[in-house]
mmCIF file of C-alpha atoms and ligand atoms in Angstrom:
data_model
loop_
_atom_site.group_PDB
_atom_site.id
_atom_site.type_symbol
_atom_site.label_atom_id
_atom_site.label_comp_id
_atom_site.label_asym_id
_atom_site.label_seq_id
_atom_site.Cartn_x
_atom_site.Cartn_y
_atom_site.Cartn_z
ATOM 1 C CA UNK A 550 -25.533 -9.307 -2.176
ATOM 2 C CA UNK A 551 -26.001 -6.847 -4.990
ATOM 3 C CA UNK A 552 -24.166 -6.821 -8.281
ATOM 4 C CA UNK A 553 -22.466 -3.518 -9.134
ATOM 5 C CA UNK A 554 -22.548 -2.438 -12.769
ATOM 6 C CA UNK A 555 -18.837 -2.815 -13.459
ATOM 7 C CA UNK A 556 -16.644 -5.513 -14.907
ATOM 8 C CA UNK A 557 -13.539 -7.177 -13.478
ATOM 9 C CA UNK A 558 -10.382 -5.084 -13.884
ATOM 10 C CA UNK A 559 -8.412 -8.173 -14.890
ATOM 11 C CA UNK A 560 -10.622 -10.613 -16.810
ATOM 12 C CA UNK A 561 -13.695 -8.530 -17.705
ATOM 13 C CA UNK A 562 -16.229 -10.737 -15.831
ATOM 14 C CA UNK A 563 -19.432 -8.754 -15.263
ATOM 15 C CA UNK A 564 -20.975 -10.589 -12.293
ATOM 16 C CA UNK A 565 -18.942 -9.242 -9.371
ATOM 17 C CA UNK A 566 -19.878 -9.996 -5.755
ATOM 18 C CA UNK A 567 -19.915 -7.364 -3.007
ATOM 19 C CA UNK A 568 -17.782 -8.042 0.094
ATOM 20 C CA UNK A 569 -17.876 -4.795 2.071
ATOM 21 C CA UNK A 570 -19.216 -1.301 1.555
ATOM 22 C CA UNK A 571 -17.319 1.487 3.314
ATOM 23 C CA UNK A 572 -19.698 4.221 2.158
ATOM 24 C CA UNK A 573 -18.650 7.549 0.693
ATOM 25 C CA UNK A 574 -15.226 8.722 1.869
ATOM 26 C CA UNK A 575 -12.834 11.538 0.936
ATOM 27 C CA UNK A 576 -9.575 10.587 -0.797
ATOM 28 C CA UNK A 577 -7.334 9.115 1.904
ATOM 29 C CA UNK A 578 -4.223 11.123 1.006
ATOM 30 C CA UNK A 579 -6.002 14.417 0.310
ATOM 31 C CA UNK A 580 -4.646 16.269 3.343
ATOM 32 C CA UNK A 581 -6.163 19.720 3.754
ATOM 33 C CA UNK A 582 -4.653 23.135 4.327
ATOM 34 C CA UNK A 583 -6.182 25.545 6.828
ATOM 35 C CA UNK A 584 -7.881 27.438 3.953
ATOM 36 C CA UNK A 585 -9.408 24.220 2.555
ATOM 37 C CA UNK A 586 -11.132 23.337 5.846
ATOM 38 C CA UNK A 587 -14.081 25.592 5.066
ATOM 39 C CA UNK A 588 -14.558 24.176 1.544
ATOM 40 C CA UNK A 589 -16.717 21.158 0.768
ATOM 41 C CA UNK A 590 -14.647 17.984 0.439
ATOM 42 C CA UNK A 591 -15.312 15.629 -2.437
ATOM 43 C CA UNK A 592 -16.231 12.068 -1.475
ATOM 44 C CA UNK A 593 -16.295 8.853 -3.493
ATOM 45 C CA UNK A 594 -17.956 5.453 -3.003
ATOM 46 C CA UNK A 595 -15.716 2.799 -1.503
ATOM 47 C CA UNK A 596 -17.103 -0.685 -2.242
ATOM 48 C CA UNK A 597 -15.058 -3.889 -2.185
ATOM 49 C CA UNK A 598 -16.079 -6.730 -4.517
ATOM 50 C CA UNK A 599 -14.557 -9.963 -5.808
ATOM 51 C CA UNK A 600 -14.545 -11.627 -9.185
ATOM 52 C CA UNK A 601 -15.789 -15.226 -9.132
ATOM 53 C CA UNK A 602 -13.962 -15.974 -12.418
ATOM 54 C CA UNK A 603 -10.340 -14.896 -11.849
ATOM 55 C CA UNK A 604 -10.707 -14.340 -8.056
ATOM 56 C CA UNK A 605 -9.443 -10.733 -8.108
ATOM 57 C CA UNK A 606 -10.643 -8.630 -5.141
ATOM 58 C CA UNK A 607 -11.115 -4.996 -6.190
ATOM 59 C CA UNK A 608 -13.006 -1.765 -5.558
ATOM 60 C CA UNK A 609 -15.575 -0.539 -8.064
ATOM 61 C CA UNK A 610 -14.776 3.186 -8.161
ATOM 62 C CA UNK A 611 -11.853 4.495 -10.261
ATOM 63 C CA UNK A 612 -10.599 7.942 -9.307
ATOM 64 C CA UNK A 613 -8.374 9.187 -12.180
ATOM 65 C CA UNK A 614 -4.683 8.541 -11.362
ATOM 66 C CA UNK A 615 -3.897 12.111 -12.453
ATOM 67 C CA UNK A 616 -5.895 13.242 -9.439
ATOM 68 C CA UNK A 617 -4.302 10.794 -6.995
ATOM 69 C CA UNK A 618 -0.644 10.603 -7.841
ATOM 70 C CA UNK A 619 0.587 13.833 -9.424
ATOM 71 C CA UNK A 620 1.247 15.416 -6.027
ATOM 72 C CA UNK A 621 2.031 12.791 -3.468
ATOM 73 C CA UNK A 622 2.851 12.957 0.217
ATOM 74 C CA UNK A 623 4.341 9.519 0.807
ATOM 75 C CA UNK A 624 8.137 9.568 0.761
ATOM 76 C CA UNK A 625 9.470 6.036 1.133
ATOM 77 C CA UNK A 626 12.729 7.240 2.658
ATOM 78 C CA UNK A 627 10.911 8.404 5.783
ATOM 79 C CA UNK A 628 10.649 4.784 6.880
ATOM 80 C CA UNK A 629 13.739 2.959 8.106
ATOM 81 C CA UNK A 630 11.950 -0.379 7.867
ATOM 82 C CA UNK A 631 11.323 0.213 4.141
ATOM 83 C CA UNK A 632 14.949 1.160 3.525
ATOM 84 C CA UNK A 633 16.343 -1.950 5.219
ATOM 85 C CA UNK A 634 13.859 -4.145 3.367
ATOM 86 C CA UNK A 635 14.886 -2.588 0.017
ATOM 87 C CA UNK A 636 18.624 -2.781 0.628
ATOM 88 C CA UNK A 637 18.439 -6.520 1.388
ATOM 89 C CA UNK A 638 16.329 -7.164 -1.688
ATOM 90 C CA UNK A 639 18.795 -5.276 -3.935
ATOM 91 C CA UNK A 640 21.906 -6.964 -2.549
ATOM 92 C CA UNK A 641 20.365 -10.382 -3.062
ATOM 93 C CA UNK A 642 19.398 -9.584 -6.682
ATOM 94 C CA UNK A 643 22.772 -8.058 -7.628
ATOM 95 C CA UNK A 644 24.418 -11.312 -6.545
ATOM 96 C CA UNK A 645 21.921 -13.834 -7.865
ATOM 97 C CA UNK A 646 21.435 -12.059 -11.236
ATOM 98 C CA UNK A 647 25.144 -11.094 -11.543
ATOM 99 C CA UNK A 648 24.336 -7.470 -12.304
ATOM 100 C CA UNK A 649 27.072 -5.028 -13.307
ATOM 101 C CA UNK A 650 27.723 -1.780 -15.211
ATOM 102 C CA UNK A 651 26.132 -3.242 -18.373
ATOM 103 C CA UNK A 652 22.856 -4.134 -16.713
ATOM 104 C CA UNK A 653 19.754 -1.969 -16.398
ATOM 105 C CA UNK A 654 17.340 -1.909 -13.503
ATOM 106 C CA UNK A 655 14.033 -0.069 -13.934
ATOM 107 C CA UNK A 656 11.716 0.681 -11.079
ATOM 108 C CA UNK A 657 8.095 1.630 -11.750
ATOM 109 C CA UNK A 658 6.785 4.027 -9.096
ATOM 110 C CA UNK A 659 10.339 4.623 -7.945
ATOM 111 C CA UNK A 660 9.268 7.235 -5.400
ATOM 112 C CA UNK A 661 12.281 9.236 -4.148
ATOM 113 C CA UNK A 662 14.827 6.646 -5.310
ATOM 114 C CA UNK A 663 14.718 4.813 -1.957
ATOM 115 C CA UNK A 664 15.411 1.454 -3.685
ATOM 116 C CA UNK A 665 17.371 2.372 -6.817
ATOM 117 C CA UNK A 666 19.971 4.189 -4.693
ATOM 118 C CA UNK A 667 21.338 0.797 -3.585
ATOM 119 C CA UNK A 668 21.900 -0.323 -7.210
ATOM 120 C CA UNK A 669 23.492 3.005 -8.043
ATOM 121 C CA UNK A 670 25.866 2.618 -5.078
ATOM 122 C CA UNK A 671 26.932 -0.750 -6.566
ATOM 123 C CA UNK A 672 27.524 0.770 -10.038
ATOM 124 C CA UNK A 673 24.457 -0.772 -11.706
ATOM 125 C CA UNK A 674 22.659 1.640 -14.122
ATOM 126 C CA UNK A 675 19.135 2.536 -13.041
ATOM 127 C CA UNK A 676 16.046 4.272 -14.357
ATOM 128 C CA UNK A 677 13.161 5.392 -12.201
ATOM 129 C CA UNK A 678 9.605 6.001 -13.413
ATOM 130 C CA UNK A 679 7.584 8.145 -11.039
ATOM 131 C CA UNK A 680 4.484 10.195 -11.928
ATOM 132 C CA UNK A 681 4.416 12.418 -8.820
ATOM 133 C CA UNK A 682 6.229 15.586 -9.899
ATOM 134 C CA UNK A 683 7.353 16.656 -6.436
ATOM 135 C CA UNK A 684 8.764 13.214 -5.660
ATOM 136 C CA UNK A 685 10.382 12.611 -9.063
ATOM 137 C CA UNK A 686 12.155 15.932 -8.541
ATOM 138 C CA UNK A 687 13.505 14.755 -5.173
ATOM 139 C CA UNK A 688 14.823 11.572 -6.815
ATOM 140 C CA UNK A 689 16.566 13.514 -9.609
ATOM 141 C CA UNK A 690 18.201 15.776 -7.030
ATOM 142 C CA UNK A 691 19.538 12.640 -5.350
ATOM 143 C CA UNK A 692 21.141 11.555 -8.636
ATOM 144 C CA UNK A 693 18.577 8.917 -9.649
ATOM 145 C CA UNK A 694 17.587 9.361 -13.346
ATOM 146 C CA UNK A 695 13.788 9.496 -13.258
ATOM 147 C CA UNK A 696 11.091 9.836 -15.911
ATOM 148 C CA UNK A 697 8.073 11.691 -14.573
ATOM 149 C CA UNK A 698 5.305 9.627 -16.245
ATOM 150 C CA UNK A 699 2.697 6.967 -15.582
ATOM 151 C CA UNK A 700 3.938 3.572 -16.771
ATOM 152 C CA UNK A 701 1.967 1.855 -19.529
ATOM 153 C CA UNK A 702 2.481 -0.092 -22.758
ATOM 154 C CA UNK A 703 3.262 3.100 -24.720
ATOM 155 C CA UNK A 704 6.017 4.208 -22.359
ATOM 156 C CA UNK A 705 7.475 0.683 -22.342
ATOM 157 C CA UNK A 706 7.581 0.649 -26.146
ATOM 158 C CA UNK A 707 9.197 4.075 -26.236
ATOM 159 C CA UNK A 708 11.949 2.892 -23.890
ATOM 160 C CA UNK A 709 12.500 -0.284 -25.905
ATOM 161 C CA UNK A 710 12.713 1.791 -29.116
ATOM 162 C CA UNK A 711 15.425 3.850 -27.359
ATOM 163 C CA UNK A 712 17.350 0.639 -26.718
ATOM 164 C CA UNK A 713 16.486 0.461 -23.048
ATOM 165 C CA UNK A 714 15.523 -3.039 -21.959
ATOM 166 C CA UNK A 715 15.662 -4.158 -18.382
ATOM 167 C CA UNK A 716 17.381 -6.998 -16.571
ATOM 168 C CA UNK A 717 15.115 -6.283 -13.645
ATOM 169 C CA UNK A 718 11.847 -4.402 -13.436
ATOM 170 C CA UNK A 719 10.794 -3.576 -9.900
ATOM 171 C CA UNK A 720 7.230 -2.576 -9.151
ATOM 172 C CA UNK A 721 6.559 -2.335 -5.434
ATOM 173 C CA UNK A 722 3.136 -1.413 -4.129
ATOM 174 C CA UNK A 723 2.034 0.028 -7.471
ATOM 175 C CA UNK A 724 0.151 -2.772 -9.265
ATOM 176 C CA UNK A 725 -2.831 -2.183 -6.990
ATOM 177 C CA UNK A 726 -2.898 1.480 -8.122
ATOM 178 C CA UNK A 727 -3.190 0.763 -11.826
ATOM 179 C CA UNK A 728 -6.581 1.139 -13.583
ATOM 180 C CA UNK A 729 -5.384 -0.654 -16.759
ATOM 181 C CA UNK A 730 -3.861 -3.798 -15.246
ATOM 182 C CA UNK A 731 -3.535 -5.577 -18.566
ATOM 183 C CA UNK A 732 -1.743 -2.671 -20.248
ATOM 184 C CA UNK A 733 0.638 -2.392 -17.307
ATOM 185 C CA UNK A 734 1.614 -6.078 -17.308
ATOM 186 C CA UNK A 735 1.929 -6.058 -21.123
ATOM 187 C CA UNK A 736 4.296 -3.090 -20.714
ATOM 188 C CA UNK A 737 6.459 -4.987 -18.237
ATOM 189 C CA UNK A 738 6.566 -7.922 -20.631
ATOM 190 C CA UNK A 739 7.914 -5.741 -23.476
ATOM 191 C CA UNK A 740 10.371 -3.838 -21.285
ATOM 192 C CA UNK A 741 12.048 -6.975 -19.941
ATOM 193 C CA UNK A 742 15.030 -8.559 -21.678
ATOM 194 C CA UNK A 743 14.311 -12.189 -22.598
ATOM 195 C CA UNK A 744 16.379 -13.264 -19.613
ATOM 196 C CA UNK A 745 14.978 -10.522 -17.383
ATOM 197 C CA UNK A 746 12.875 -10.824 -14.289
ATOM 198 C CA UNK A 747 10.094 -8.666 -12.888
ATOM 199 C CA UNK A 748 10.140 -8.438 -9.103
ATOM 200 C CA UNK A 749 6.795 -7.237 -7.896
ATOM 201 C CA UNK A 750 5.461 -6.642 -4.405
ATOM 202 C CA UNK A 751 1.782 -6.329 -3.584
ATOM 203 C CA UNK A 752 -0.143 -6.456 -0.307
ATOM 204 C CA UNK A 753 -1.490 -10.009 0.074
ATOM 205 C CA UNK A 754 -5.278 -10.195 0.232
ATOM 206 C CA UNK A 755 -5.160 -13.261 2.532
ATOM 207 C CA UNK A 756 -3.189 -11.316 5.142
ATOM 208 C CA UNK A 757 -5.524 -8.338 4.801
ATOM 209 C CA UNK A 758 -8.505 -10.583 5.549
ATOM 210 C CA UNK A 759 -6.921 -12.760 8.249
ATOM 211 C CA UNK A 760 -5.639 -9.693 10.114
ATOM 212 C CA UNK A 761 -8.708 -7.455 9.771
ATOM 213 C CA UNK A 762 -6.657 -4.914 7.761
ATOM 214 C CA UNK A 763 -9.681 -3.257 6.182
ATOM 215 C CA UNK A 764 -7.908 0.114 6.500
ATOM 216 C CA UNK A 765 -5.688 -0.793 3.532
ATOM 217 C CA UNK A 766 -8.852 -0.261 1.447
ATOM 218 C CA UNK A 767 -8.865 3.220 -0.101
ATOM 219 C CA UNK A 768 -9.331 4.690 -3.549
ATOM 220 C CA UNK A 769 -5.657 4.423 -4.510
ATOM 221 C CA UNK A 770 -5.836 0.658 -3.989
ATOM 222 C CA UNK A 771 -8.003 -0.605 -6.804
ATOM 223 C CA UNK A 772 -7.005 -4.274 -6.387
ATOM 224 C CA UNK A 773 -6.168 -6.703 -3.554
ATOM 225 C CA UNK A 774 -4.233 -9.643 -4.929
ATOM 226 C CA UNK A 775 -4.107 -13.356 -4.323
ATOM 227 C CA UNK A 776 -1.434 -15.428 -6.061
ATOM 228 C CA UNK A 777 -4.251 -17.010 -8.071
ATOM 229 C CA UNK A 778 -5.384 -13.613 -9.395
ATOM 230 C CA UNK A 779 -1.778 -12.645 -10.232
ATOM 231 C CA UNK A 780 -1.138 -15.978 -11.944
ATOM 232 C CA UNK A 781 -4.200 -15.451 -14.164
ATOM 233 C CA UNK A 782 -3.160 -11.884 -15.007
ATOM 234 C CA UNK A 783 0.509 -12.563 -15.808
ATOM 235 C CA UNK A 784 -0.101 -15.716 -17.858
ATOM 236 C CA UNK A 785 -2.467 -13.709 -20.055
ATOM 237 C CA UNK A 786 0.579 -11.632 -21.112
ATOM 238 C CA UNK A 787 3.165 -14.374 -21.526
ATOM 239 C CA UNK A 788 4.764 -14.038 -18.109
ATOM 240 C CA UNK A 789 5.076 -16.919 -15.694
ATOM 241 C CA UNK A 790 5.383 -16.491 -11.945
ATOM 242 C CA UNK A 791 8.493 -18.545 -11.263
ATOM 243 C CA UNK A 792 8.775 -17.888 -7.534
ATOM 244 C CA UNK A 793 6.907 -16.237 -4.683
ATOM 245 C CA UNK A 794 7.786 -15.059 -1.172
ATOM 246 C CA UNK A 795 5.560 -13.957 1.659
ATOM 247 C CA UNK A 796 6.980 -10.953 3.505
ATOM 248 C CA UNK A 797 5.845 -9.368 6.733
ATOM 249 C CA UNK A 798 6.198 -5.778 5.506
ATOM 250 C CA UNK A 799 3.076 -3.529 5.102
ATOM 251 C CA UNK A 800 0.896 -5.931 7.043
ATOM 252 C CA UNK A 801 1.632 -8.880 4.767
ATOM 253 C CA UNK A 802 3.110 -8.738 1.282
ATOM 254 C CA UNK A 803 3.561 -11.094 -1.663
ATOM 255 C CA UNK A 804 6.747 -10.719 -3.669
ATOM 256 C CA UNK A 805 6.516 -12.464 -7.017
ATOM 257 C CA UNK A 806 9.243 -13.113 -9.594
ATOM 258 C CA UNK A 807 7.878 -13.227 -13.156
ATOM 259 C CA UNK A 808 9.869 -14.273 -16.234
ATOM 260 C CA UNK A 809 9.448 -14.822 -19.947
ATOM 261 C CA UNK A 810 11.487 -17.812 -20.953
ATOM 262 C CA UNK A 811 12.986 -21.044 -19.680
ATOM 263 C CA UNK A 812 11.053 -20.530 -16.535
ATOM 264 C CA UNK A 813 9.325 -23.123 -14.481
ATOM 265 C CA UNK A 814 6.856 -22.509 -11.744
ATOM 266 C CA UNK A 815 8.587 -23.402 -8.471
ATOM 267 C CA UNK A 816 7.103 -26.001 -6.143
ATOM 268 C CA UNK A 817 6.379 -23.142 -3.737
ATOM 269 C CA UNK A 818 4.155 -21.428 -6.330
ATOM 270 C CA UNK A 819 2.278 -24.694 -7.024
ATOM 271 C CA UNK A 820 1.790 -25.316 -3.319
ATOM 272 C CA UNK A 821 0.507 -21.840 -2.628
ATOM 273 C CA UNK A 822 -1.931 -21.938 -5.558
ATOM 274 C CA UNK A 823 -3.268 -25.232 -4.222
ATOM 275 C CA UNK A 824 -3.689 -23.719 -0.737
ATOM 276 C CA UNK A 825 -5.529 -20.710 -2.124
ATOM 277 C CA UNK A 826 -7.983 -23.012 -3.850
ATOM 278 C CA UNK A 827 -9.649 -23.581 -0.469
ATOM 279 C CA UNK A 828 -10.837 -19.953 -0.116
ATOM 280 C CA UNK A 829 -10.026 -17.829 -3.136
ATOM 281 C CA UNK A 830 -13.480 -18.093 -4.757
ATOM 282 C CA UNK A 831 -15.492 -18.674 -1.582
ATOM 283 C CA UNK A 832 -17.886 -15.829 -0.817
ATOM 284 C CA UNK A 833 -18.368 -17.046 2.793
ATOM 285 C CA UNK A 834 -14.673 -16.396 3.403
ATOM 286 C CA UNK A 835 -15.044 -12.785 2.223
ATOM 287 C CA UNK A 836 -18.306 -12.200 4.110
ATOM 288 C CA UNK A 837 -16.546 -13.241 7.338
ATOM 289 C CA UNK A 838 -14.121 -10.379 6.735
ATOM 290 C CA UNK A 839 -16.972 -7.840 6.699
ATOM 291 C CA UNK A 840 -18.264 -9.232 10.001
ATOM 292 C CA UNK A 841 -14.800 -9.047 11.574
ATOM 293 C CA UNK A 842 -14.503 -5.370 10.616
ATOM 294 C CA UNK A 843 -17.828 -4.588 12.343
ATOM 295 C CA UNK A 844 -16.621 -6.350 15.528
ATOM 296 C CA UNK A 845 -13.416 -4.317 15.415
ATOM 297 C CA UNK A 846 -15.357 -1.086 15.029
ATOM 298 C CA UNK A 847 -17.422 -1.772 18.173
ATOM 299 C CA UNK A 848 -14.338 -2.765 20.157
ATOM 300 C CA UNK A 849 -12.302 0.315 19.231
ATOM 301 C CA UNK A 850 -15.125 2.840 19.588
ATOM 302 C CA UNK A 851 -16.024 1.379 23.023
ATOM 303 C CA UNK A 852 -12.400 1.519 24.207
ATOM 304 C CA UNK A 853 -11.859 5.123 23.101
ATOM 305 C CA UNK A 854 -15.235 6.319 24.463
ATOM 306 C CA UNK A 855 -14.532 4.709 27.846
ATOM 307 C CA UNK A 856 -11.117 6.408 28.067
ATOM 308 C CA UNK A 857 -12.637 9.740 27.096
ATOM 309 C CA UNK A 858 -15.335 9.378 29.782
ATOM 310 C CA UNK A 859 -12.495 8.832 32.265
ATOM 311 C CA UNK A 860 -11.124 12.211 31.195
ATOM 312 C CA UNK A 861 -8.141 10.883 29.242
ATOM 313 C CA UNK A 862 -6.608 12.774 26.332
ATOM 314 C CA UNK A 863 -6.100 10.764 23.169
ATOM 315 C CA UNK A 864 -3.846 11.723 20.251
ATOM 316 C CA UNK A 865 -3.194 9.855 17.003
ATOM 317 C CA UNK A 866 0.088 8.720 15.426
ATOM 318 C CA UNK A 867 0.235 8.555 11.617
ATOM 319 C CA UNK A 868 -1.534 10.824 9.123
ATOM 320 C CA UNK A 869 -1.531 7.877 6.732
ATOM 321 C CA UNK A 870 -3.993 6.807 4.057
ATOM 322 C CA UNK A 871 -4.752 3.733 6.161
ATOM 323 C CA UNK A 872 -5.519 5.989 9.091
ATOM 324 C CA UNK A 873 -7.888 8.034 6.984
ATOM 325 C CA UNK A 874 -9.969 4.955 6.082
ATOM 326 C CA UNK A 875 -10.108 3.855 9.712
ATOM 327 C CA UNK A 876 -11.046 7.254 11.145
ATOM 328 C CA UNK A 877 -13.656 7.978 8.475
ATOM 329 C CA UNK A 878 -15.295 4.547 8.408
ATOM 330 C CA UNK A 879 -15.373 4.239 12.207
ATOM 331 C CA UNK A 880 -16.586 7.838 12.556
ATOM 332 C CA UNK A 881 -13.679 8.840 14.843
ATOM 333 C CA UNK A 882 -12.510 12.446 15.163
ATOM 334 C CA UNK A 883 -12.806 15.488 17.386
ATOM 335 C CA UNK A 884 -13.665 15.730 20.296
ATOM 336 C CA UNK A 885 -12.781 12.062 20.985
ATOM 337 C CA UNK A 886 -9.351 12.556 19.424
ATOM 338 C CA UNK A 887 -7.229 15.680 19.991
ATOM 339 C CA UNK A 888 -4.602 15.859 17.240
ATOM 340 C CA UNK A 889 -2.402 13.763 14.939
ATOM 341 C CA UNK A 890 1.383 13.523 14.809
ATOM 342 C CA UNK A 891 3.432 12.341 11.844
ATOM 343 C CA UNK A 892 7.150 12.233 11.127
ATOM 344 C CA UNK A 893 6.719 13.400 7.543
ATOM 345 C CA UNK A 894 7.494 17.103 7.456
ATOM 346 C CA UNK A 895 5.358 17.605 4.319
ATOM 347 C CA UNK A 896 2.248 16.467 6.209
ATOM 348 C CA UNK A 897 2.802 18.611 9.270
ATOM 349 C CA UNK A 898 0.716 21.793 9.286
ATOM 350 C CA UNK A 899 -2.075 20.089 7.273
ATOM 351 C CA UNK A 900 -5.371 18.548 8.423
ATOM 352 C CA UNK A 901 -6.693 14.988 8.026
ATOM 353 C CA UNK A 902 -9.287 14.363 5.268
ATOM 354 C CA UNK A 903 -12.879 14.100 6.472
ATOM 355 C CA UNK A 904 -11.990 14.299 10.169
ATOM 356 C CA UNK A 905 -10.059 17.628 10.067
ATOM 357 C CA UNK A 906 -7.615 16.868 12.878
ATOM 358 C CA UNK A 907 -4.451 19.029 12.873
ATOM 359 C CA UNK A 908 -1.141 17.282 12.084
ATOM 360 C CA UNK A 909 1.984 18.101 14.127
ATOM 361 C CA UNK A 910 5.498 16.770 14.575
ATOM 362 C CA UNK A 911 5.858 13.726 16.896
ATOM 363 C CA UNK A 912 7.904 15.988 19.218
ATOM 364 C CA UNK A 913 4.553 17.446 20.307
ATOM 365 C CA UNK A 914 3.797 14.198 22.184
ATOM 366 C CA UNK A 915 6.439 15.070 24.798
ATOM 367 C CA UNK A 916 5.138 18.625 25.256
ATOM 368 C CA UNK A 917 1.416 17.863 25.256
ATOM 369 C CA UNK A 918 1.680 14.484 26.997
ATOM 370 C CA UNK A 919 -1.649 12.967 25.881
ATOM 371 C CA UNK A 920 -2.516 9.875 27.984
ATOM 372 C CA UNK A 921 -2.974 7.637 24.940
ATOM 373 C CA UNK A 922 -1.904 7.619 21.312
ATOM 374 C CA UNK A 923 -3.940 5.686 18.736
ATOM 375 C CA UNK A 924 -1.336 4.181 16.403
ATOM 376 C CA UNK A 925 -2.754 4.223 12.874
ATOM 377 C CA UNK A 926 0.522 3.320 11.137
ATOM 378 C CA UNK A 927 0.454 -0.045 12.945
ATOM 379 C CA UNK A 928 2.486 -1.554 10.067
ATOM 380 C CA UNK A 929 5.500 0.310 11.473
ATOM 381 C CA UNK A 930 4.587 -0.313 15.151
ATOM 382 C CA UNK A 931 7.980 -1.679 16.272
ATOM 383 C CA UNK A 932 9.873 1.216 14.710
ATOM 384 C CA UNK A 933 7.519 3.876 16.113
ATOM 385 C CA UNK A 934 7.307 2.416 19.625
ATOM 386 C CA UNK A 935 11.090 2.455 19.728
ATOM 387 C CA UNK A 936 11.269 6.074 18.508
ATOM 388 C CA UNK A 937 8.723 7.014 21.172
ATOM 389 C CA UNK A 938 10.475 5.309 24.085
ATOM 390 C CA UNK A 939 10.829 8.621 25.958
ATOM 391 C CA UNK A 940 7.089 9.375 25.729
ATOM 392 C CA UNK A 941 6.321 5.829 26.884
ATOM 393 C CA UNK A 942 8.832 6.097 29.756
ATOM 394 C CA UNK A 943 6.933 9.152 30.935
ATOM 395 C CA UNK A 944 3.729 7.106 31.144
ATOM 396 C CA UNK A 945 2.301 7.572 27.636
ATOM 397 C CA UNK A 946 0.570 4.530 26.155
ATOM 398 C CA UNK A 947 -0.182 3.421 22.622
ATOM 399 C CA UNK A 948 -3.420 1.849 21.379
ATOM 400 C CA UNK A 949 -2.801 -0.452 18.426
ATOM 401 C CA UNK A 950 -6.132 -1.003 16.621
ATOM 402 C CA UNK A 951 -5.302 -3.838 14.202
ATOM 403 C CA UNK A 952 -5.682 -6.843 14.075
ATOM 404 C CA UNK A 953 -7.294 -6.499 17.529
ATOM 405 C CA UNK A 954 -7.363 -3.522 19.854
ATOM 406 C CA UNK A 955 -4.481 -3.685 22.318
ATOM 407 C CA UNK A 956 -2.862 -1.150 24.625
ATOM 408 C CA UNK A 957 0.934 -1.142 25.074
HETATM 409 ZN ZN1 LIG B 76 -11.857 -11.365 -12.990
#
């Protein structure tokens, strides 16, 4: 194991240990236009390491956020699963925190207002913070007040100076994107009212490893959190994780509740920290993950090659960032795979990064009738299989690659 010349994004430790090297890959969300196909694509190292001091799993390369998030293709409202998940979360919090017209809910990385809309519907004032200009604009058009900025300590202090302090700060699937973790958490601490709570969702590193979800590794995801790593980070800034939930969304998520005062760590938090002790600093545990990914690569490449030899046509569902990591690292593309379909209208008409497959509407599956569809957005498998019942009725089959290759 080599030691990359970087220090831990959370605690500053300099001796980081390599888990998995995915080589040089293009940015996973950098979809290409027809004109861009002939230009050279930029690639960046993708190496996963862990910190033996605070246990944070992270990648070593930092692509500037300005480059990754100012134009963004992922609209949360395209997923029904996400919307249901958000609505339930909001209804529970409005009741338990007794929110009303005098409260304020802030969401960091509020996307198109997919979550805040449910507070607004209930008459609770909201403020979104979303750096992607195209998406912030969509949110504003939907009536969700949105600041088009990256969140940090400075922005938090500006809001507080304007008299805006939050009863709830949501930050879903954004903490992993943040280069300055400490500044971000410090900002949340200042933005919260003394009685406020931060409700934060991150993909859970244990689920990623247990389920072979190596495709969640891409340059936007700088960190892969355990509760232990979060506990270390939040305590450093005077926030205590008072409760934690494990959710099934996005291939396994941790939702933490962090507070300033009068808070006690729940028995569930204590129990989970104790459980993590068994693996969270164990490099054998992380090495096993690398070996599992290699097994998966052989299995999937063999399956697809065999089908191709039999003369089958294979399409792909999901022009997602996950999919980009999987296709590029496994070396899958044309002529093994024919084309990609995706429900997001902003992606259609573009080409996948690195592999240059064309992206069409899912309606194309019924016209073209490929024999198999490789499902790269496996985290929404139930929803997509249901939407594609007609294609499946006509004999089409899906290949789900993760956690193991299976055909349905
Ligand atoms: Zn560390």
